[in-house]
Amino acid sequence: MKFLCRIIVFSFLFPLSSFLLTSCTQDAYEKGEGKYSLMWADFVEARANAQKEIDQITTDDGEQLSASKPFTAKLVVTPDSVYRCILYYNKVRAKTGQEVFEPISIGEVPCPKVTPLSELDKEMKTDPVKFESAWVSKSGKYLNMSLYLMTGTTEDEKARQTLHVIQDTIISHPDGTRTSHLRLYHDQAGVPEYYSTQVYVSILTSQISADSVRLTINTYKTPITKSFSLRYETNTH
């Protein structure tokens, strides 16, 4: 089973359209009623089978759910693979009594590689973004961000915003713990700033050889820095 983040292919260079949620295709089935018909929204790892159909998810809370029926999504390009996604869904009861999920819409969440500053092959860019929140998943596997990027239409087809996550330094403390200082790289690249679009990003914490993280993001008001433990339960900021 391959874990795929589209980001490893193009070093976190993306068109904003890649963040649009897509609808799901599946066969009809008997819907549940009552509390199991309420919509949920979760960050998940979505598993695709040999037919490139999503048949199971694992949420950031560690809950595993099977699909009521395997379904297709445009983001799935490789069989027997796992994708980082945001999923809107209903919980329903199968005829067997098992709790399963009914997909409503799904979108891929980029997982950028953490790049040491010494390996950055271009000028460091910190064009401002709008920061909403950042948090470590309950499993500790991901550091998630919710951002808003200013964008607009342009005739320049080559104008695409770029995001990276840059590791500036690693600080060793007297107690033996280590803190990784990360900075968000953002190149507006001449894209007009007419309106904002929401972007989610998930960083695999297994890339970070430290006990804690200090993440600095340049916003339109002022640079902000958020601190997270990678060894203990962390609250949303």
PDB file of N, CA and C in Angstrom, residues 104-196:
ATOM      1  N   ILE A 104     -19.890  12.541   0.608  1.00  0.00           N
ATOM      2  CA  ILE A 104     -20.592  13.666  -0.011  1.00  0.00           C
ATOM      3  C   ILE A 104     -19.646  14.414  -0.941  1.00  0.00           C
ATOM      4  N   SER A 105     -18.481  14.799  -0.435  1.00  0.00           N
ATOM      5  CA  SER A 105     -17.451  15.410  -1.274  1.00  0.00           C
ATOM      6  C   SER A 105     -16.091  15.149  -0.646  1.00  0.00           C
ATOM      7  N   ILE A 106     -15.059  15.190  -1.488  1.00  0.00           N
ATOM      8  CA  ILE A 106     -13.719  14.863  -1.025  1.00  0.00           C
ATOM      9  C   ILE A 106     -12.716  15.749  -1.753  1.00  0.00           C
ATOM     10  N   GLY A 107     -11.692  16.191  -1.052  1.00  0.00           N
ATOM     11  CA  GLY A 107     -10.636  16.993  -1.654  1.00  0.00           C
ATOM     12  C   GLY A 107      -9.288  16.568  -1.117  1.00  0.00           C
ATOM     13  N   GLU A 108      -8.293  16.570  -1.982  1.00  0.00           N
ATOM     14  CA  GLU A 108      -6.953  16.174  -1.566  1.00  0.00           C
ATOM     15  C   GLU A 108      -6.293  17.293  -0.768  1.00  0.00           C
ATOM     16  N   VAL A 109      -5.590  16.932   0.292  1.00  0.00           N
ATOM     17  CA  VAL A 109      -4.857  17.886   1.125  1.00  0.00           C
ATOM     18  C   VAL A 109      -3.367  17.723   0.855  1.00  0.00           C
ATOM     19  N   PRO A 110      -2.681  18.761   0.401  1.00  0.00           N
ATOM     20  CA  PRO A 110      -1.244  18.659   0.133  1.00  0.00           C
ATOM     21  C   PRO A 110      -0.448  18.365   1.398  1.00  0.00           C
ATOM     22  N   CYS A 111       0.590  17.565   1.261  1.00  0.00           N
ATOM     23  CA  CYS A 111       1.492  17.212   2.357  1.00  0.00           C
ATOM     24  C   CYS A 111       2.911  17.612   1.950  1.00  0.00           C
ATOM     25  N   PRO A 112       3.333  18.833   2.218  1.00  0.00           N
ATOM     26  CA  PRO A 112       4.636  19.288   1.739  1.00  0.00           C
ATOM     27  C   PRO A 112       5.799  18.607   2.437  1.00  0.00           C
ATOM     28  N   LYS A 113       6.863  18.428   1.692  1.00  0.00           N
ATOM     29  CA  LYS A 113       8.117  17.974   2.266  1.00  0.00           C
ATOM     30  C   LYS A 113       8.729  19.119   3.057  1.00  0.00           C
ATOM     31  N   VAL A 114       9.245  18.826   4.240  1.00  0.00           N
ATOM     32  CA  VAL A 114       9.954  19.834   5.025  1.00  0.00           C
ATOM     33  C   VAL A 114      11.361  19.969   4.451  1.00  0.00           C
ATOM     34  N   THR A 115      11.682  21.156   3.938  1.00  0.00           N
ATOM     35  CA  THR A 115      12.951  21.393   3.258  1.00  0.00           C
ATOM     36  C   THR A 115      13.881  22.220   4.136  1.00  0.00           C
ATOM     37  N   PRO A 116      15.085  21.732   4.439  1.00  0.00           N
ATOM     38  CA  PRO A 116      16.054  22.558   5.175  1.00  0.00           C
ATOM     39  C   PRO A 116      16.374  23.823   4.388  1.00  0.00           C
ATOM     40  N   LEU A 117      16.562  24.925   5.093  1.00  0.00           N
ATOM     41  CA  LEU A 117      16.852  26.194   4.435  1.00  0.00           C
ATOM     42  C   LEU A 117      18.087  26.094   3.551  1.00  0.00           C
ATOM     43  N   SER A 118      19.060  25.295   3.981  1.00  0.00           N
ATOM     44  CA  SER A 118      20.300  25.147   3.213  1.00  0.00           C
ATOM     45  C   SER A 118      20.077  24.469   1.870  1.00  0.00           C
ATOM     46  N   GLU A 119      18.945  23.757   1.722  1.00  0.00           N
ATOM     47  CA  GLU A 119      18.654  23.054   0.472  1.00  0.00           C
ATOM     48  C   GLU A 119      17.673  23.812  -0.421  1.00  0.00           C
ATOM     49  N   LEU A 120      17.223  24.979   0.028  1.00  0.00           N
ATOM     50  CA  LEU A 120      16.307  25.779  -0.787  1.00  0.00           C
ATOM     51  C   LEU A 120      17.089  26.388  -1.944  1.00  0.00           C
ATOM     52  N   ASP A 121      16.683  26.083  -3.164  1.00  0.00           N
ATOM     53  CA  ASP A 121      17.451  26.489  -4.339  1.00  0.00           C
ATOM     54  C   ASP A 121      16.946  27.783  -4.965  1.00  0.00           C
ATOM     55  N   LYS A 122      16.250  28.600  -4.177  1.00  0.00           N
ATOM     56  CA  LYS A 122      15.779  29.895  -4.664  1.00  0.00           C
ATOM     57  C   LYS A 122      15.654  30.845  -3.487  1.00  0.00           C
ATOM     58  N   GLU A 123      15.360  32.091  -3.793  1.00  0.00           N
ATOM     59  CA  GLU A 123      15.225  33.103  -2.747  1.00  0.00           C
ATOM     60  C   GLU A 123      14.053  32.770  -1.826  1.00  0.00           C
ATOM     61  N   MET A 124      14.260  32.941  -0.521  1.00  0.00           N
ATOM     62  CA  MET A 124      13.199  32.713   0.451  1.00  0.00           C
ATOM     63  C   MET A 124      12.104  33.763   0.279  1.00  0.00           C
ATOM     64  N   LYS A 125      10.867  33.305   0.106  1.00  0.00           N
ATOM     65  CA  LYS A 125       9.731  34.199  -0.074  1.00  0.00           C
ATOM     66  C   LYS A 125       8.750  34.029   1.085  1.00  0.00           C
ATOM     67  N   THR A 126       8.317  35.131   1.655  1.00  0.00           N
ATOM     68  CA  THR A 126       7.337  35.075   2.743  1.00  0.00           C
ATOM     69  C   THR A 126       6.200  36.060   2.470  1.00  0.00           C
ATOM     70  N   ASP A 127       5.653  35.999   1.265  1.00  0.00           N
ATOM     71  CA  ASP A 127       4.498  36.842   0.952  1.00  0.00           C
ATOM     72  C   ASP A 127       3.360  36.490   1.910  1.00  0.00           C
ATOM     73  N   PRO A 128       2.576  37.483   2.334  1.00  0.00           N
ATOM     74  CA  PRO A 128       1.599  37.238   3.399  1.00  0.00           C
ATOM     75  C   PRO A 128       0.438  36.341   2.982  1.00  0.00           C
ATOM     76  N   VAL A 129      -0.106  35.657   3.982  1.00  0.00           N
ATOM     77  CA  VAL A 129      -1.325  34.858   3.850  1.00  0.00           C
ATOM     78  C   VAL A 129      -2.246  35.243   4.999  1.00  0.00           C
ATOM     79  N   LYS A 130      -3.469  34.772   4.952  1.00  0.00           N
ATOM     80  CA  LYS A 130      -4.381  34.908   6.081  1.00  0.00           C
ATOM     81  C   LYS A 130      -4.360  33.598   6.860  1.00  0.00           C
ATOM     82  N   PHE A 131      -4.026  33.682   8.139  1.00  0.00           N
ATOM     83  CA  PHE A 131      -3.932  32.489   8.985  1.00  0.00           C
ATOM     84  C   PHE A 131      -5.236  32.292   9.735  1.00  0.00           C
ATOM     85  N   GLU A 132      -5.768  31.057   9.679  1.00  0.00           N
ATOM     86  CA  GLU A 132      -6.964  30.736  10.453  1.00  0.00           C
ATOM     87  C   GLU A 132      -6.622  29.908  11.682  1.00  0.00           C
ATOM     88  N   SER A 133      -5.947  28.772  11.500  1.00  0.00           N
ATOM     89  CA  SER A 133      -5.624  27.918  12.644  1.00  0.00           C
ATOM     90  C   SER A 133      -4.562  26.901  12.255  1.00  0.00           C
ATOM     91  N   ALA A 134      -3.967  26.308  13.278  1.00  0.00           N
ATOM     92  CA  ALA A 134      -3.017  25.211  13.091  1.00  0.00           C
ATOM     93  C   ALA A 134      -3.117  24.297  14.296  1.00  0.00           C
ATOM     94  N   TRP A 135      -2.963  22.997  14.086  1.00  0.00           N
ATOM     95  CA  TRP A 135      -3.124  22.041  15.176  1.00  0.00           C
ATOM     96  C   TRP A 135      -2.438  20.728  14.816  1.00  0.00           C
ATOM     97  N   VAL A 136      -2.059  19.998  15.852  1.00  0.00           N
ATOM     98  CA  VAL A 136      -1.513  18.656  15.674  1.00  0.00           C
ATOM     99  C   VAL A 136      -2.660  17.662  15.787  1.00  0.00           C
ATOM    100  N   SER A 137      -2.720  16.717  14.860  1.00  0.00           N
ATOM    101  CA  SER A 137      -3.790  15.716  14.895  1.00  0.00           C
ATOM    102  C   SER A 137      -3.705  14.889  16.172  1.00  0.00           C
ATOM    103  N   LYS A 138      -4.832  14.325  16.571  1.00  0.00           N
ATOM    104  CA  LYS A 138      -4.884  13.537  17.802  1.00  0.00           C
ATOM    105  C   LYS A 138      -3.869  12.403  17.788  1.00  0.00           C
ATOM    106  N   SER A 139      -3.625  11.840  16.618  1.00  0.00           N
ATOM    107  CA  SER A 139      -2.650  10.754  16.483  1.00  0.00           C
ATOM    108  C   SER A 139      -1.214  11.251  16.570  1.00  0.00           C
ATOM    109  N   GLY A 140      -1.019  12.567  16.414  1.00  0.00           N
ATOM    110  CA  GLY A 140       0.323  13.133  16.389  1.00  0.00           C
ATOM    111  C   GLY A 140       1.022  12.972  15.054  1.00  0.00           C
ATOM    112  N   LYS A 141       0.337  12.420  14.072  1.00  0.00           N
ATOM    113  CA  LYS A 141       0.967  12.117  12.786  1.00  0.00           C
ATOM    114  C   LYS A 141       1.079  13.337  11.883  1.00  0.00           C
ATOM    115  N   TYR A 142       0.171  14.309  12.057  1.00  0.00           N
ATOM    116  CA  TYR A 142       0.136  15.466  11.165  1.00  0.00           C
ATOM    117  C   TYR A 142       0.104  16.775  11.942  1.00  0.00           C
ATOM    118  N   LEU A 143       0.783  17.772  11.396  1.00  0.00           N
ATOM    119  CA  LEU A 143       0.605  19.162  11.799  1.00  0.00           C
ATOM    120  C   LEU A 143      -0.208  19.824  10.687  1.00  0.00           C
ATOM    121  N   ASN A 144      -1.431  20.211  11.016  1.00  0.00           N
ATOM    122  CA  ASN A 144      -2.365  20.738  10.020  1.00  0.00           C
ATOM    123  C   ASN A 144      -2.436  22.258  10.075  1.00  0.00           C
ATOM    124  N   MET A 145      -2.663  22.871   8.921  1.00  0.00           N
ATOM    125  CA  MET A 145      -2.854  24.314   8.835  1.00  0.00           C
ATOM    126  C   MET A 145      -4.084  24.629   8.002  1.00  0.00           C
ATOM    127  N   SER A 146      -4.800  25.662   8.409  1.00  0.00           N
ATOM    128  CA  SER A 146      -5.878  26.229   7.605  1.00  0.00           C
ATOM    129  C   SER A 146      -5.494  27.667   7.282  1.00  0.00           C
ATOM    130  N   LEU A 147      -5.316  27.950   5.994  1.00  0.00           N
ATOM    131  CA  LEU A 147      -4.878  29.262   5.529  1.00  0.00           C
ATOM    132  C   LEU A 147      -5.854  29.789   4.486  1.00  0.00           C
ATOM    133  N   TYR A 148      -5.810  31.090   4.276  1.00  0.00           N
ATOM    134  CA  TYR A 148      -6.518  31.706   3.159  1.00  0.00           C
ATOM    135  C   TYR A 148      -5.503  32.440   2.295  1.00  0.00           C
ATOM    136  N   LEU A 149      -5.479  32.125   1.007  1.00  0.00           N
ATOM    137  CA  LEU A 149      -4.608  32.793   0.055  1.00  0.00           C
ATOM    138  C   LEU A 149      -5.422  33.777  -0.766  1.00  0.00           C
ATOM    139  N   MET A 150      -4.871  34.950  -0.981  1.00  0.00           N
ATOM    140  CA  MET A 150      -5.517  35.931  -1.848  1.00  0.00           C
ATOM    141  C   MET A 150      -5.223  35.570  -3.299  1.00  0.00           C
ATOM    142  N   THR A 151      -6.251  35.603  -4.126  1.00  0.00           N
ATOM    143  CA  THR A 151      -6.084  35.174  -5.508  1.00  0.00           C
ATOM    144  C   THR A 151      -7.022  35.954  -6.423  1.00  0.00           C
ATOM    145  N   GLY A 152      -6.931  35.691  -7.710  1.00  0.00           N
ATOM    146  CA  GLY A 152      -7.775  36.338  -8.703  1.00  0.00           C
ATOM    147  C   GLY A 152      -7.408  35.836 -10.082  1.00  0.00           C
ATOM    148  N   THR A 153      -8.204  36.180 -11.063  1.00  0.00           N
ATOM    149  CA  THR A 153      -7.948  35.713 -12.425  1.00  0.00           C
ATOM    150  C   THR A 153      -6.856  36.548 -13.083  1.00  0.00           C
ATOM    151  N   THR A 154      -6.061  35.900 -13.927  1.00  0.00           N
ATOM    152  CA  THR A 154      -4.983  36.562 -14.645  1.00  0.00           C
ATOM    153  C   THR A 154      -4.807  35.897 -16.003  1.00  0.00           C
ATOM    154  N   GLU A 155      -4.350  36.667 -16.976  1.00  0.00           N
ATOM    155  CA  GLU A 155      -4.106  36.111 -18.305  1.00  0.00           C
ATOM    156  C   GLU A 155      -2.776  35.373 -18.373  1.00  0.00           C
ATOM    157  N   ASP A 156      -1.947  35.543 -17.354  1.00  0.00           N
ATOM    158  CA  ASP A 156      -0.648  34.872 -17.316  1.00  0.00           C
ATOM    159  C   ASP A 156      -0.835  33.436 -16.828  1.00  0.00           C
ATOM    160  N   GLU A 157      -0.771  32.471 -17.731  1.00  0.00           N
ATOM    161  CA  GLU A 157      -0.983  31.067 -17.369  1.00  0.00           C
ATOM    162  C   GLU A 157       0.132  30.523 -16.484  1.00  0.00           C
ATOM    163  N   LYS A 158       1.279  31.184 -16.467  1.00  0.00           N
ATOM    164  CA  LYS A 158       2.406  30.716 -15.660  1.00  0.00           C
ATOM    165  C   LYS A 158       2.368  31.263 -14.234  1.00  0.00           C
ATOM    166  N   ALA A 159       1.449  32.164 -13.953  1.00  0.00           N
ATOM    167  CA  ALA A 159       1.351  32.751 -12.613  1.00  0.00           C
ATOM    168  C   ALA A 159       0.669  31.769 -11.667  1.00  0.00           C
ATOM    169  N   ARG A 160       1.464  31.150 -10.811  1.00  0.00           N
ATOM    170  CA  ARG A 160       0.925  30.195  -9.836  1.00  0.00           C
ATOM    171  C   ARG A 160       1.596  30.433  -8.492  1.00  0.00           C
ATOM    172  N   GLN A 161       0.795  30.493  -7.455  1.00  0.00           N
ATOM    173  CA  GLN A 161       1.352  30.659  -6.120  1.00  0.00           C
ATOM    174  C   GLN A 161       2.075  29.387  -5.693  1.00  0.00           C
ATOM    175  N   THR A 162       3.091  29.574  -4.856  1.00  0.00           N
ATOM    176  CA  THR A 162       3.894  28.446  -4.403  1.00  0.00           C
ATOM    177  C   THR A 162       3.995  28.461  -2.885  1.00  0.00           C
ATOM    178  N   LEU A 163       3.822  27.297  -2.276  1.00  0.00           N
ATOM    179  CA  LEU A 163       4.022  27.122  -0.835  1.00  0.00           C
ATOM    180  C   LEU A 163       5.070  26.049  -0.596  1.00  0.00           C
ATOM    181  N   HIS A 164       5.909  26.280   0.402  1.00  0.00           N
ATOM    182  CA  HIS A 164       6.824  25.267   0.909  1.00  0.00           C
ATOM    183  C   HIS A 164       6.806  25.360   2.432  1.00  0.00           C
ATOM    184  N   VAL A 165       7.331  24.362   3.092  1.00  0.00           N
ATOM    185  CA  VAL A 165       7.613  24.446   4.522  1.00  0.00           C
ATOM    186  C   VAL A 165       9.122  24.321   4.682  1.00  0.00           C
ATOM    187  N   ILE A 166       9.736  25.354   5.239  1.00  0.00           N
ATOM    188  CA  ILE A 166      11.188  25.441   5.328  1.00  0.00           C
ATOM    189  C   ILE A 166      11.630  25.266   6.777  1.00  0.00           C
ATOM    190  N   GLN A 167      12.587  24.378   6.997  1.00  0.00           N
ATOM    191  CA  GLN A 167      13.174  24.220   8.330  1.00  0.00           C
ATOM    192  C   GLN A 167      14.359  25.169   8.441  1.00  0.00           C
ATOM    193  N   ASP A 168      14.198  26.176   9.288  1.00  0.00           N
ATOM    194  CA  ASP A 168      15.223  27.203   9.455  1.00  0.00           C
ATOM    195  C   ASP A 168      16.377  26.682  10.301  1.00  0.00           C
ATOM    196  N   THR A 169      16.067  26.285  11.522  1.00  0.00           N
ATOM    197  CA  THR A 169      17.089  25.775  12.448  1.00  0.00           C
ATOM    198  C   THR A 169      16.479  24.703  13.342  1.00  0.00           C
ATOM    199  N   ILE A 170      17.345  23.937  13.996  1.00  0.00           N
ATOM    200  CA  ILE A 170      16.945  23.019  15.065  1.00  0.00           C
ATOM    201  C   ILE A 170      17.741  23.402  16.307  1.00  0.00           C
ATOM    202  N   ILE A 171      17.040  23.684  17.389  1.00  0.00           N
ATOM    203  CA  ILE A 171      17.671  24.106  18.635  1.00  0.00           C
ATOM    204  C   ILE A 171      17.672  22.944  19.621  1.00  0.00           C
ATOM    205  N   SER A 172      18.843  22.640  20.187  1.00  0.00           N
ATOM    206  CA  SER A 172      18.962  21.619  21.233  1.00  0.00           C
ATOM    207  C   SER A 172      18.935  22.303  22.595  1.00  0.00           C
ATOM    208  N   HIS A 173      18.115  21.793  23.501  1.00  0.00           N
ATOM    209  CA  HIS A 173      17.950  22.378  24.827  1.00  0.00           C
ATOM    210  C   HIS A 173      18.746  21.591  25.873  1.00  0.00           C
ATOM    211  N   PRO A 174      19.049  22.224  27.036  1.00  0.00           N
ATOM    212  CA  PRO A 174      19.829  21.546  28.084  1.00  0.00           C
ATOM    213  C   PRO A 174      19.210  20.243  28.577  1.00  0.00           C
ATOM    214  N   ASP A 175      17.874  20.125  28.498  1.00  0.00           N
ATOM    215  CA  ASP A 175      17.220  18.900  28.973  1.00  0.00           C
ATOM    216  C   ASP A 175      17.243  17.782  27.939  1.00  0.00           C
ATOM    217  N   GLY A 176      17.909  18.023  26.808  1.00  0.00           N
ATOM    218  CA  GLY A 176      18.029  16.989  25.784  1.00  0.00           C
ATOM    219  C   GLY A 176      16.962  17.042  24.709  1.00  0.00           C
ATOM    220  N   THR A 177      15.953  17.881  24.881  1.00  0.00           N
ATOM    221  CA  THR A 177      14.910  17.998  23.862  1.00  0.00           C
ATOM    222  C   THR A 177      15.359  18.931  22.734  1.00  0.00           C
ATOM    223  N   ARG A 178      14.659  18.834  21.601  1.00  0.00           N
ATOM    224  CA  ARG A 178      15.012  19.629  20.428  1.00  0.00           C
ATOM    225  C   ARG A 178      13.765  20.322  19.879  1.00  0.00           C
ATOM    226  N   THR A 179      13.947  21.534  19.397  1.00  0.00           N
ATOM    227  CA  THR A 179      12.865  22.302  18.785  1.00  0.00           C
ATOM    228  C   THR A 179      13.222  22.634  17.347  1.00  0.00           C
ATOM    229  N   SER A 180      12.319  22.297  16.432  1.00  0.00           N
ATOM    230  CA  SER A 180      12.500  22.618  15.021  1.00  0.00           C
ATOM    231  C   SER A 180      11.785  23.932  14.711  1.00  0.00           C
ATOM    232  N   HIS A 181      12.525  24.873  14.129  1.00  0.00           N
ATOM    233  CA  HIS A 181      11.947  26.157  13.735  1.00  0.00           C
ATOM    234  C   HIS A 181      11.596  26.100  12.252  1.00  0.00           C
ATOM    235  N   LEU A 182      10.306  26.155  11.965  1.00  0.00           N
ATOM    236  CA  LEU A 182       9.815  26.074  10.590  1.00  0.00           C
ATOM    237  C   LEU A 182       9.269  27.428  10.154  1.00  0.00           C
ATOM    238  N   ARG A 183       9.409  27.712   8.859  1.00  0.00           N
ATOM    239  CA  ARG A 183       8.830  28.923   8.276  1.00  0.00           C
ATOM    240  C   ARG A 183       8.012  28.549   7.043  1.00  0.00           C
ATOM    241  N   LEU A 184       6.892  29.222   6.881  1.00  0.00           N
ATOM    242  CA  LEU A 184       6.079  29.006   5.690  1.00  0.00           C
ATOM    243  C   LEU A 184       6.633  29.845   4.548  1.00  0.00           C
ATOM    244  N   TYR A 185       6.991  29.170   3.462  1.00  0.00           N
ATOM    245  CA  TYR A 185       7.405  29.841   2.229  1.00  0.00           C
ATOM    246  C   TYR A 185       6.159  30.083   1.396  1.00  0.00           C
ATOM    247  N   HIS A 186       5.965  31.331   0.982  1.00  0.00           N
ATOM    248  CA  HIS A 186       4.827  31.648   0.109  1.00  0.00           C
ATOM    249  C   HIS A 186       5.262  32.670  -0.925  1.00  0.00           C
ATOM    250  N   ASP A 187       5.132  32.309  -2.186  1.00  0.00           N
ATOM    251  CA  ASP A 187       5.424  33.199  -3.306  1.00  0.00           C
ATOM    252  C   ASP A 187       4.107  33.535  -4.001  1.00  0.00           C
ATOM    253  N   GLN A 188       3.673  34.783  -3.912  1.00  0.00           N
ATOM    254  CA  GLN A 188       2.427  35.215  -4.560  1.00  0.00           C
ATOM    255  C   GLN A 188       2.553  35.159  -6.077  1.00  0.00           C
ATOM    256  N   ALA A 189       3.768  35.335  -6.578  1.00  0.00           N
ATOM    257  CA  ALA A 189       4.104  35.146  -7.998  1.00  0.00           C
ATOM    258  C   ALA A 189       3.267  35.999  -8.950  1.00  0.00           C
ATOM    259  N   GLY A 190       2.870  37.175  -8.489  1.00  0.00           N
ATOM    260  CA  GLY A 190       2.124  38.065  -9.365  1.00  0.00           C
ATOM    261  C   GLY A 190       0.659  37.743  -9.524  1.00  0.00           C
ATOM    262  N   VAL A 191       0.161  36.751  -8.791  1.00  0.00           N
ATOM    263  CA  VAL A 191      -1.267  36.425  -8.859  1.00  0.00           C
ATOM    264  C   VAL A 191      -2.060  37.565  -8.215  1.00  0.00           C
ATOM    265  N   PRO A 192      -3.088  38.099  -8.874  1.00  0.00           N
ATOM    266  CA  PRO A 192      -3.880  39.201  -8.300  1.00  0.00           C
ATOM    267  C   PRO A 192      -4.495  38.816  -6.956  1.00  0.00           C
ATOM    268  N   GLU A 193      -4.661  39.808  -6.082  1.00  0.00           N
ATOM    269  CA  GLU A 193      -5.183  39.571  -4.738  1.00  0.00           C
ATOM    270  C   GLU A 193      -6.577  40.182  -4.622  1.00  0.00           C
ATOM    271  N   TYR A 194      -7.542  39.569  -5.306  1.00  0.00           N
ATOM    272  CA  TYR A 194      -8.908  40.090  -5.339  1.00  0.00           C
ATOM    273  C   TYR A 194      -9.811  39.464  -4.274  1.00  0.00           C
ATOM    274  N   TYR A 195      -9.640  38.184  -4.027  1.00  0.00           N
ATOM    275  CA  TYR A 195     -10.490  37.489  -3.064  1.00  0.00           C
ATOM    276  C   TYR A 195      -9.691  36.347  -2.445  1.00  0.00           C
ATOM    277  N   SER A 196     -10.190  35.790  -1.361  1.00  0.00           N
ATOM    278  CA  SER A 196      -9.448  34.752  -0.641  1.00  0.00           C
ATOM    279  C   SER A 196     -10.034  33.374  -0.914  1.00  0.00           C
TER     280      SER A 196
END
